[in-house]
Coordinates of C-alpha atoms and ligand atoms in Angstrom, one line a residue:
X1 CA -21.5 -206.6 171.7
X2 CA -20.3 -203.2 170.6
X3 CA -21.9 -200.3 170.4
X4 CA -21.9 -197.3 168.1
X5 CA -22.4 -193.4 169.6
X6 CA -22.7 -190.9 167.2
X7 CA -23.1 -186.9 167.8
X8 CA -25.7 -185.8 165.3
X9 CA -24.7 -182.4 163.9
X10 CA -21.6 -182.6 161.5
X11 CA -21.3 -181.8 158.2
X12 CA -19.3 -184.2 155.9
X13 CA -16.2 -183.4 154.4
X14 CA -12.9 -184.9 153.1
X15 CA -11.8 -187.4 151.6
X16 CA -11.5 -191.2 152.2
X17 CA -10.9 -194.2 150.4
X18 CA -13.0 -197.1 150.0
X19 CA -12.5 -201.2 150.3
X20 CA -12.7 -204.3 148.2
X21 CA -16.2 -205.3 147.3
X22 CA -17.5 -208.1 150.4
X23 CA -20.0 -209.6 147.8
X24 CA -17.2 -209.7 144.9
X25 CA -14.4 -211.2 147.6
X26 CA -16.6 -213.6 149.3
X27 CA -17.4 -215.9 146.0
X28 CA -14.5 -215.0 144.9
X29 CA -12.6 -216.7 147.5
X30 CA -15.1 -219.8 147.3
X31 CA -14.3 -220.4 144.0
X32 CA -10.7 -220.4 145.1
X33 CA -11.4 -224.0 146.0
X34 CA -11.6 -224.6 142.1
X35 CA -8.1 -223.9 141.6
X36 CA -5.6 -226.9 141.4
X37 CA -2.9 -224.3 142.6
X38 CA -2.1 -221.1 145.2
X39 CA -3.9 -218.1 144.3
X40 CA -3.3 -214.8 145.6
X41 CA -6.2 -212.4 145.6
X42 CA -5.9 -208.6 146.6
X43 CA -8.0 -205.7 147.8
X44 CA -10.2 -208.1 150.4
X45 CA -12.1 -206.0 153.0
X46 CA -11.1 -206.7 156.5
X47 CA -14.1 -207.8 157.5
X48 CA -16.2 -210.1 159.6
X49 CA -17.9 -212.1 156.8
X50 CA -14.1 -212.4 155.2
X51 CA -13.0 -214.0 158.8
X52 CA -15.8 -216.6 158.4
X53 CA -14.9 -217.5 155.2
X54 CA -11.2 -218.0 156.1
X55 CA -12.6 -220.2 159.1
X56 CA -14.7 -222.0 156.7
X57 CA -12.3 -222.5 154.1
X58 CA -9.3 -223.1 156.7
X59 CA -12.1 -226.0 158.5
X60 CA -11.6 -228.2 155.3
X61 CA -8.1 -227.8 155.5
X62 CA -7.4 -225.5 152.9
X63 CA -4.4 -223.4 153.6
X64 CA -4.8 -219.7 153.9
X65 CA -1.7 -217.1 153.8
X66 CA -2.5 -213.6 154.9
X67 CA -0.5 -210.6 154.5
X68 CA -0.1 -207.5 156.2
X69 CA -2.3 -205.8 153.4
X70 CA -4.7 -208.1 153.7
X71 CA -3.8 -209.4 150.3
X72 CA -4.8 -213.6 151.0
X73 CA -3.4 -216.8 148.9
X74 CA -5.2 -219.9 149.0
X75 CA -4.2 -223.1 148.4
X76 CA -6.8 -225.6 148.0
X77 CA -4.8 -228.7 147.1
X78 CA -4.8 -229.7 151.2
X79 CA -8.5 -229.6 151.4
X80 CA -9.8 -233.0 153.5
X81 CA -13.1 -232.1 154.3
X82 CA -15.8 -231.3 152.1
X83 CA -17.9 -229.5 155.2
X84 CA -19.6 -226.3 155.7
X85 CA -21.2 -226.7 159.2
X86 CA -24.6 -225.1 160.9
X87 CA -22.9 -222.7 162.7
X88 CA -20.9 -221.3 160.2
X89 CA -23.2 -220.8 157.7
X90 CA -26.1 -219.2 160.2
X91 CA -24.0 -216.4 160.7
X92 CA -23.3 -216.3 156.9
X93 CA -25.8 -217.4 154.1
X94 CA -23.1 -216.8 151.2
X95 CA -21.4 -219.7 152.9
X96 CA -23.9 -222.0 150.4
X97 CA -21.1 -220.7 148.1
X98 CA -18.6 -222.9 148.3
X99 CA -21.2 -225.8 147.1
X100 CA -21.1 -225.5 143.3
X101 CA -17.4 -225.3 143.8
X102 CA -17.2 -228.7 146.2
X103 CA -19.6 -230.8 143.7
X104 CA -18.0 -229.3 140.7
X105 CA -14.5 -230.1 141.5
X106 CA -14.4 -233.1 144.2
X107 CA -17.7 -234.3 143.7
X108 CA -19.2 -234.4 146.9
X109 CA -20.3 -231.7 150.0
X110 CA -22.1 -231.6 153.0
X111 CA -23.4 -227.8 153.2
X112 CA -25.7 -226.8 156.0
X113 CA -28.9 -225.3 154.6
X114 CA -29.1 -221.6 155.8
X115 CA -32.0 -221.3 157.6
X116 CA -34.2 -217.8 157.8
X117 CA -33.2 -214.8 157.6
X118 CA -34.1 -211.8 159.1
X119 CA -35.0 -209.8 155.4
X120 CA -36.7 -212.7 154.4
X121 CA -37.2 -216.2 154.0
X122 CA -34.1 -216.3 151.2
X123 CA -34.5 -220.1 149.5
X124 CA -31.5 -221.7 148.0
X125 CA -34.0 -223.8 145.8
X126 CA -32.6 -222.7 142.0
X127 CA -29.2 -223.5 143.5
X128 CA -29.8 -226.7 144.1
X129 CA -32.3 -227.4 140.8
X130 CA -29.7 -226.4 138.9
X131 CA -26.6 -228.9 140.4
X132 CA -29.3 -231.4 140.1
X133 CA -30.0 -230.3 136.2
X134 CA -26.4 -230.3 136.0
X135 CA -26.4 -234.3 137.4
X136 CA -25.3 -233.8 140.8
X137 CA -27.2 -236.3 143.7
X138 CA -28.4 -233.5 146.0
X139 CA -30.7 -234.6 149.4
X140 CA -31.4 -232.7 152.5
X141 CA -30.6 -234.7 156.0
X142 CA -31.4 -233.4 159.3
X143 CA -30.5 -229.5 158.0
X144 CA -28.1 -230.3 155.4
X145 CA -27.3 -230.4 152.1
X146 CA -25.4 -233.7 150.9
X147 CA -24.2 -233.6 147.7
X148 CA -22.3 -236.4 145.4
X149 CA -21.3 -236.5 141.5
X150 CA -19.4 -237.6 138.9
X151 CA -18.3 -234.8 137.0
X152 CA -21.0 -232.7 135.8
X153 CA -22.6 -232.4 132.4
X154 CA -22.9 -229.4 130.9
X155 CA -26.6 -227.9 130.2
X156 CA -29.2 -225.5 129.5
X157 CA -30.8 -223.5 133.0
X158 CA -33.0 -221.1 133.1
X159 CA -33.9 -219.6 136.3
X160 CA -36.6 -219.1 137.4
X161 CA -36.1 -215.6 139.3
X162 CA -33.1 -213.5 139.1
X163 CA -30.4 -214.4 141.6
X164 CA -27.0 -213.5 142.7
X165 CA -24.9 -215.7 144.4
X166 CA -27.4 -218.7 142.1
X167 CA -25.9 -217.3 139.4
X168 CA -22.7 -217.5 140.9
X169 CA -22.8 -220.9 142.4
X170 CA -23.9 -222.5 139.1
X171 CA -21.3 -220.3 137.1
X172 CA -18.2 -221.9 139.7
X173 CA -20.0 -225.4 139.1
X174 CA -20.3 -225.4 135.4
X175 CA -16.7 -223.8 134.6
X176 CA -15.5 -227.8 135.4
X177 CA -18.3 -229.6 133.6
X178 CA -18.2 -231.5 130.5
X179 CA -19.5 -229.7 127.6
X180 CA -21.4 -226.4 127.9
X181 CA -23.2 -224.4 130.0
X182 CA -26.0 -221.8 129.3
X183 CA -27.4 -220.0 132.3
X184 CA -30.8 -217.9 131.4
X185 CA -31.9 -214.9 133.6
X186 CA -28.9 -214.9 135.1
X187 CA -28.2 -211.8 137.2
X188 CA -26.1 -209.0 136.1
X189 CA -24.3 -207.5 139.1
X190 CA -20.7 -206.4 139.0
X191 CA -19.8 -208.7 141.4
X192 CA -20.9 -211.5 139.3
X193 CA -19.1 -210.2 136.2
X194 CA -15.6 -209.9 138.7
X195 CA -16.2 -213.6 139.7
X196 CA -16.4 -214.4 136.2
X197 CA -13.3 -212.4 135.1
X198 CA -11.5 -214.4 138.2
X199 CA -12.4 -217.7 136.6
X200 CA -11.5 -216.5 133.2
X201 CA -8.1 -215.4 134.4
X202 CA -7.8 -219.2 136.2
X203 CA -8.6 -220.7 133.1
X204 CA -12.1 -221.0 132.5
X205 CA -14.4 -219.9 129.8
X206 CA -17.4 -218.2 130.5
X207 CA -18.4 -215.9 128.2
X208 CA -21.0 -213.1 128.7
X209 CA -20.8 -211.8 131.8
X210 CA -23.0 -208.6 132.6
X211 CA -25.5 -209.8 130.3
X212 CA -28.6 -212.0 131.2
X213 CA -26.7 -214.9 129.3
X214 CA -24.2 -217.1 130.3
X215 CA -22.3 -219.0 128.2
X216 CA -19.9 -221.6 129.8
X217 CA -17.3 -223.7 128.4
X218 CA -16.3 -226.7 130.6
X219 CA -12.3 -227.2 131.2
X220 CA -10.9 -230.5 132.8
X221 CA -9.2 -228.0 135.4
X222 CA -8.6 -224.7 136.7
X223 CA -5.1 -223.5 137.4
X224 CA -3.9 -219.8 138.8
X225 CA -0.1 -220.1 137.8
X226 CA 0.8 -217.2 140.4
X227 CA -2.4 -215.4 139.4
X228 CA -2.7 -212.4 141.5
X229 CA -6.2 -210.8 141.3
X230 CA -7.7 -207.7 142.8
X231 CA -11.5 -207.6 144.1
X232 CA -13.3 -205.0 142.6
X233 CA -14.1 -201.7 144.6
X234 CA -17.6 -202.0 146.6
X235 CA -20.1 -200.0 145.2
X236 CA -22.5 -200.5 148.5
X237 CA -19.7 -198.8 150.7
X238 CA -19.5 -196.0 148.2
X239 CA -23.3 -195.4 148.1
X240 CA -23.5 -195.6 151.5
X241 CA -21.0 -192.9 152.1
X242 CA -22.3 -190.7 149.5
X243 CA -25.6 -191.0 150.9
X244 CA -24.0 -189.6 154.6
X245 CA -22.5 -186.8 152.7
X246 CA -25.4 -185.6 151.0
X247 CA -27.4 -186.0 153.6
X248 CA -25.3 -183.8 155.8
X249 CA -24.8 -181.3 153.3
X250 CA -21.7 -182.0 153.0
X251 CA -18.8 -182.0 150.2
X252 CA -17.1 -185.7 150.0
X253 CA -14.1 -188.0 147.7
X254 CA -14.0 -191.2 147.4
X255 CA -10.7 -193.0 145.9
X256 CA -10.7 -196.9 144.9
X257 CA -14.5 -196.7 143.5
X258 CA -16.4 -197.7 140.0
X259 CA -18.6 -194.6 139.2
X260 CA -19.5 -197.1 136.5
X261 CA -22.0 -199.4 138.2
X262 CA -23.4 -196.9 140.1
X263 CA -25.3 -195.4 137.5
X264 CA -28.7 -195.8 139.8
X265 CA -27.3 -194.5 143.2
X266 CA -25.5 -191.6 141.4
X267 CA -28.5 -190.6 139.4
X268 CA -31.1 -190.6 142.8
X269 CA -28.1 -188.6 144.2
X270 CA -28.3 -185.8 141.4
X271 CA -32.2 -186.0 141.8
X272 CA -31.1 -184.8 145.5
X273 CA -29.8 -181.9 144.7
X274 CA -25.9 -183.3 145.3
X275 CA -23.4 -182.0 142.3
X276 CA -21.3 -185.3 141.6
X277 CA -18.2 -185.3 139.3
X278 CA -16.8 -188.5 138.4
X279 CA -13.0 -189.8 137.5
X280 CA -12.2 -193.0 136.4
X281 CA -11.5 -194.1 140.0
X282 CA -13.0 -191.6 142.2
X283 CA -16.3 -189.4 142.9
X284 CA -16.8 -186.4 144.5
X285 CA -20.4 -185.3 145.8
X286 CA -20.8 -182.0 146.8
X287 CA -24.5 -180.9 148.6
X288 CA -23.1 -177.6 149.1
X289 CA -24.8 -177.0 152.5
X290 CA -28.7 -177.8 151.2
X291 CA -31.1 -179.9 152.6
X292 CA -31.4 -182.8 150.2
X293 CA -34.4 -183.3 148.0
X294 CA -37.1 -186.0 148.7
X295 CA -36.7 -189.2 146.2
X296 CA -38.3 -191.9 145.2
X297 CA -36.7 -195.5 144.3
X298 CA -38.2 -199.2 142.7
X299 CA -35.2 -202.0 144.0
X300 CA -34.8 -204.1 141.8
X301 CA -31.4 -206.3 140.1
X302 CA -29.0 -204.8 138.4
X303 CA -28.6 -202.4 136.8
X304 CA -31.3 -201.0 138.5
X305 CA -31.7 -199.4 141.9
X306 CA -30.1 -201.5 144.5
X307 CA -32.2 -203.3 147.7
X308 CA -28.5 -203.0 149.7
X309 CA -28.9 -199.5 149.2
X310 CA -32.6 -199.1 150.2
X311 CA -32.4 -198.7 153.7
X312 CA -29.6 -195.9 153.5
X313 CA -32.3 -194.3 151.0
X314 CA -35.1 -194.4 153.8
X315 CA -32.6 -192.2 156.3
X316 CA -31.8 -189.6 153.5
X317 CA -35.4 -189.4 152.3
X318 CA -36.6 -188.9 156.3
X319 CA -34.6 -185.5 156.3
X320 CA -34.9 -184.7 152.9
X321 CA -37.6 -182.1 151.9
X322 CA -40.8 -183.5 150.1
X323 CA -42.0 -187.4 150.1
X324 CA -40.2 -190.0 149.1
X325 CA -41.6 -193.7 148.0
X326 CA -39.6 -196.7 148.3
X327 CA -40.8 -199.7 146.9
X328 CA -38.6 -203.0 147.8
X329 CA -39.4 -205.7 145.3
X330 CA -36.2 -208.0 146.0
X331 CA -36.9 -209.2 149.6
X332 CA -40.3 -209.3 151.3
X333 CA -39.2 -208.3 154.9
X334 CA -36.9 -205.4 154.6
X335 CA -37.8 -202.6 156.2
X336 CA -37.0 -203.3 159.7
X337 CA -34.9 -200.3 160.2
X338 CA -38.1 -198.0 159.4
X339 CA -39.9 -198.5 163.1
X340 CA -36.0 -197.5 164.6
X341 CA -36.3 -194.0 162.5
X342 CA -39.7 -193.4 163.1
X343 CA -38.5 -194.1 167.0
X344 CA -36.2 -191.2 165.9
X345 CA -38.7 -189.1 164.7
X346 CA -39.4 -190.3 161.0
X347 CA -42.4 -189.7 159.6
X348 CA -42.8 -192.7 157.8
X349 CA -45.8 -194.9 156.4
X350 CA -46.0 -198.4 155.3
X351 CA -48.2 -200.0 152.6
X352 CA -47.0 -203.6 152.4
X353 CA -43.6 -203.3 150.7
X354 CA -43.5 -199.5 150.1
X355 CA -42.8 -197.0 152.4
X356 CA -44.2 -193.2 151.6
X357 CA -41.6 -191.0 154.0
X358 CA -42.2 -187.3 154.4
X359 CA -39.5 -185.6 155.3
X360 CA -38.8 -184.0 158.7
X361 CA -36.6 -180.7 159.0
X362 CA -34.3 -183.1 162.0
X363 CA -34.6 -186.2 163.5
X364 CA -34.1 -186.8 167.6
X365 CA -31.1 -188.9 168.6
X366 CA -32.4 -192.3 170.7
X367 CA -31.1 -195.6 171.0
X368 CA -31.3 -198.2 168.0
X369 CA -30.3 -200.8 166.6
X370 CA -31.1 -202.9 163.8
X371 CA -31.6 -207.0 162.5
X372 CA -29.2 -206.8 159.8
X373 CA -26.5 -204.9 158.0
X374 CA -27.5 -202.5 155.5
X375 CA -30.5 -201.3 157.9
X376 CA -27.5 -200.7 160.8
X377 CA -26.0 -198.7 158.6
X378 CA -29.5 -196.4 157.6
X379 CA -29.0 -196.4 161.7
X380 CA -25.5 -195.0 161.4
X381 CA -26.4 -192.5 159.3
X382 CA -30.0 -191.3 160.8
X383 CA -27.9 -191.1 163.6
X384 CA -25.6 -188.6 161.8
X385 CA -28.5 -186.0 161.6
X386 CA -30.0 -186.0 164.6
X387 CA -30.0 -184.5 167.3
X388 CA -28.3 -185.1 170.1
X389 CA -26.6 -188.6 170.8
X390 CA -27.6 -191.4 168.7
X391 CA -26.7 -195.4 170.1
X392 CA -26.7 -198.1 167.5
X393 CA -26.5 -201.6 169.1
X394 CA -26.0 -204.9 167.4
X395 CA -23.5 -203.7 165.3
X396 CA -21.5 -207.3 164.5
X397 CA -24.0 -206.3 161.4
X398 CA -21.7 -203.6 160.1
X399 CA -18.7 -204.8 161.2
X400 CA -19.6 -208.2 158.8
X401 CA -20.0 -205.7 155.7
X402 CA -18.2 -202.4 156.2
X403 CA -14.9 -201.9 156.9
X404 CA -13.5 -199.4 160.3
X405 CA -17.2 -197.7 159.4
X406 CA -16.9 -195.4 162.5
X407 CA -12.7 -194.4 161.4
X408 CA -14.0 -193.6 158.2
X409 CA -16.9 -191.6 159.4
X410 CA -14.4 -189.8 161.7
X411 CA -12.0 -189.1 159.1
X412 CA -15.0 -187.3 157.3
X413 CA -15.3 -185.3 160.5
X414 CA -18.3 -187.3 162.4
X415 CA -18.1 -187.4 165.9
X416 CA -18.4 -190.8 166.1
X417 CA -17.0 -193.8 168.7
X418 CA -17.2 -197.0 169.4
X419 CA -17.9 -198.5 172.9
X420 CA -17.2 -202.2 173.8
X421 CA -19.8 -204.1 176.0
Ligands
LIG1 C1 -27.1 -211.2 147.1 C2 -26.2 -210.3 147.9 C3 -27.1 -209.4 148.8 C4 -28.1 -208.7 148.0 C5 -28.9 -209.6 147.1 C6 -29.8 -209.0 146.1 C7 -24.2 -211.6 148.2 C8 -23.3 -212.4 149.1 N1 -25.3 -211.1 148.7 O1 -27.8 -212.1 148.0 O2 -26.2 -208.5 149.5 O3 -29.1 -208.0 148.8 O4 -28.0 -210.5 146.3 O5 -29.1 -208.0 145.3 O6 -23.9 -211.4 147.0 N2 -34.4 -216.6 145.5 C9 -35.2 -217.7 145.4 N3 -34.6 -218.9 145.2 C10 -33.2 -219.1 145.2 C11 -32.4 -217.9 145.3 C12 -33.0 -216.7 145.5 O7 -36.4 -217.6 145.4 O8 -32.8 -220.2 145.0 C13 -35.0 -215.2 145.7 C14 -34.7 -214.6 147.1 O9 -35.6 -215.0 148.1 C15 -34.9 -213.1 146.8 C16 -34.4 -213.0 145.3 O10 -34.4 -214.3 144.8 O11 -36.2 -212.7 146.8 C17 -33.0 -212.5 145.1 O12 -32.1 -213.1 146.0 P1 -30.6 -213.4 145.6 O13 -30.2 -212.6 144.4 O14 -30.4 -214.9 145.5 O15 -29.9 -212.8 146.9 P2 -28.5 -213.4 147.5 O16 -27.7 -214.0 146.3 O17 -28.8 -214.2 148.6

């Protein structure tokens, strides 16, 4: 397993561009399995979770062509197997993606049922009430999910709690159903709304995405005709690295970004102290040289503060002058990376699921690592500010969610490697 070394001490700067959004790409290329012909879909990180998909999807013999740019088309009209096996999906939950497309368009799926996690116990439970609501057979045997139907009937769902790739897996099942669709409490995220467009530009017709409602036309069938479509930018990536510049002090721009769904981050990052200017397509922070401001953040979905950005919130707010409270209400077990930065010198305090961190002027470099992949990154970038020599181990959990994370970090002037083990 890899290992990251960092040099605490640098002060961001540059500029540097960021990738395709992971939780945009990965339903997006599940519901590529809806299509009756090749799509072509652009902008996909090269990442670890993309190379599982591409098994996963390749393992049910769907073809996949990549090129250089990592721009991928997928034809679906080979598939054979309806099969998304234990070990693929323990690696990756968002594998339990490709089941509303499977039931919605061949009628039948055998899905493993991800198992725990390490941020929580995660159910899939709304998924499967609603494909049942919808008229699908569902069962569980010996750890998986067996699904058969007809074609499914449109209806009314209203979930019970706000969820993401829920929303999405009901949204890719009811494009094909007969009759309509209305999803309730659906979630809001950009990345659901960029599925949705995807669909919508195959044929469907799903209409209001972005708002809490979903309204969903059923079609007899989805067609791309030479659709090529581009992911949308990933706002996580871009938090993340404004986050490491303002914590450094430093002066940053990002190219390929939305400053328009990242309202939350931007704002907490003003609060800081950073001075942002935002283009249509790119954002600059600048922290002029200061020690960032102390903040407090509520997680919660969309379009309020985000729980992928949480943990990179903890690293700032353990350098940053004042107390910061953090309060995770989206996933009960998620602040695994806070005993790592308190092993760096944190001065942190839980209370269930808040954490009250006082700021320290520096933090102590030591080795870490962390249990899953926004928390490695809060590593990554504690690790920026400390000092001395930081080690982050375990880090398959950035590589599945950020792309060359250590070349980009260099390229912003961190002194930064990678060491195979
Ligand atoms: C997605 C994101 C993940 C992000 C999370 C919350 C992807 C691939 N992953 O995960 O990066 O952290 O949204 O923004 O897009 N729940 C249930 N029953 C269900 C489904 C969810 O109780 O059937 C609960 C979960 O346990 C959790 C909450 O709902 O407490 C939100 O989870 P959800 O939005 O489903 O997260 P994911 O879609 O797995």
């Amino acid at each position: 397993m890899d290992k990251l070394i960092i040099s605490g001490g640098c002060t961001l700067n540059g500029e540097i561009r960021i990738s395709g959004a992971k939780n945009a790409a990965l339903p997006i290329l599940a519901a590529s399995l809806l299509s009756e012909t090749p799509v072509v879909i652009g902008n996909i990180p090269h990442l670890h979770d993309i190379t599982t998909t591409m098994e996963l999807l390749g393992g049910m013999g769907v073809q996949l062509v990549v090129d250089e740019k990592m721009n991928i088309e997928v034809d679906s009209s080979s598939i054979n197997r309806f099969y998304a096996p234990y070990d693929v999906v323990k690696t990756m939950r968002a594998s339990i993606l490709v089941l509303g497309p499977l039931v919605a368009r061949f009628g039948q799926a055998n899905v493993s049922l991800p198992g725990g996690c390490a941020i929580g116990t995660r159910p899939v439970n709304l998924h499967l009430e609603g494909l049942t609501r919808m008229g699908a057979e569902l069962s569980v045997e010996k750890g998986y999910i067996k699904a058969r139907a007809g074609r499914l009937k449109g209806c009314r769902l209203m979930l019970d709690q706000i969820t993401v790739t829920g929303t999405e897996n009901l949204m890719m099942a009811a494009v094909l159903a007969e009759g309509k669709t209305v999803i309730e409490n659906a979630a809001l995220e950009p990345e659901v709304v960029d599925l949705a467009n995807f669909l919508n530009a195959m044929g469907a017709r799903i209409e209001g995405a972005g708002t809490n409602v979903l309204e969903i036309q059923g079609v007899e069938s989805l067609s791309a005709d030479g659709l090529r479509y581009d992911i949308l930018p990933d706002r996580i990536e871009t938090g993340t690295y404004l986050v490491a510049a303002a914590m450094t002090g430093g002066h940053v721009k990002l190219k390929n970004v939305r400053p328009d769904i990242l309202d939350a981050v931007l704002d907490k990052l003003e609060e800081a102290g950073a001075d942002i200017q935002v283009a249509e397509d790119s954002i600059e922070l600048d922290m002029k040289g200061k020690r960032p401001r102390s903040v407090s953040i509520r997680t919660a979905p969309y379009p309020a503060f985000p729980t992928d950005m949480q943990a990179q919130l903890t690293a700032m707010n353990a350098i940053a002058d004042g107390v910061g409270i953090m309060t995770e209400t989206v996933f009960e077990n998620r602040f695994m990376h806070v005993q790592e930065m308190q092993r760096m010198g944190a001065n942190i305090r839980m209370e269930s699921n808040t954490a009250i961190c006082t700021g320290v002027p520096r933090l102590t470099g030591a080795p870490v690592m962390a249990t899953d992949l926004r928390a490695s990154a809060s590593l990554v970038l504690a690790g920026l500010v400390a000092e001395g020599e930081t080690v982050v181990d375990r880090i398959y959990h950035i590589d599945r969610g950020y792309e060359c994370i250590e070349e980009k970090l260099a390229q912003l002037g961190a002194v930064i490697r990678r060491v195979p083990h």
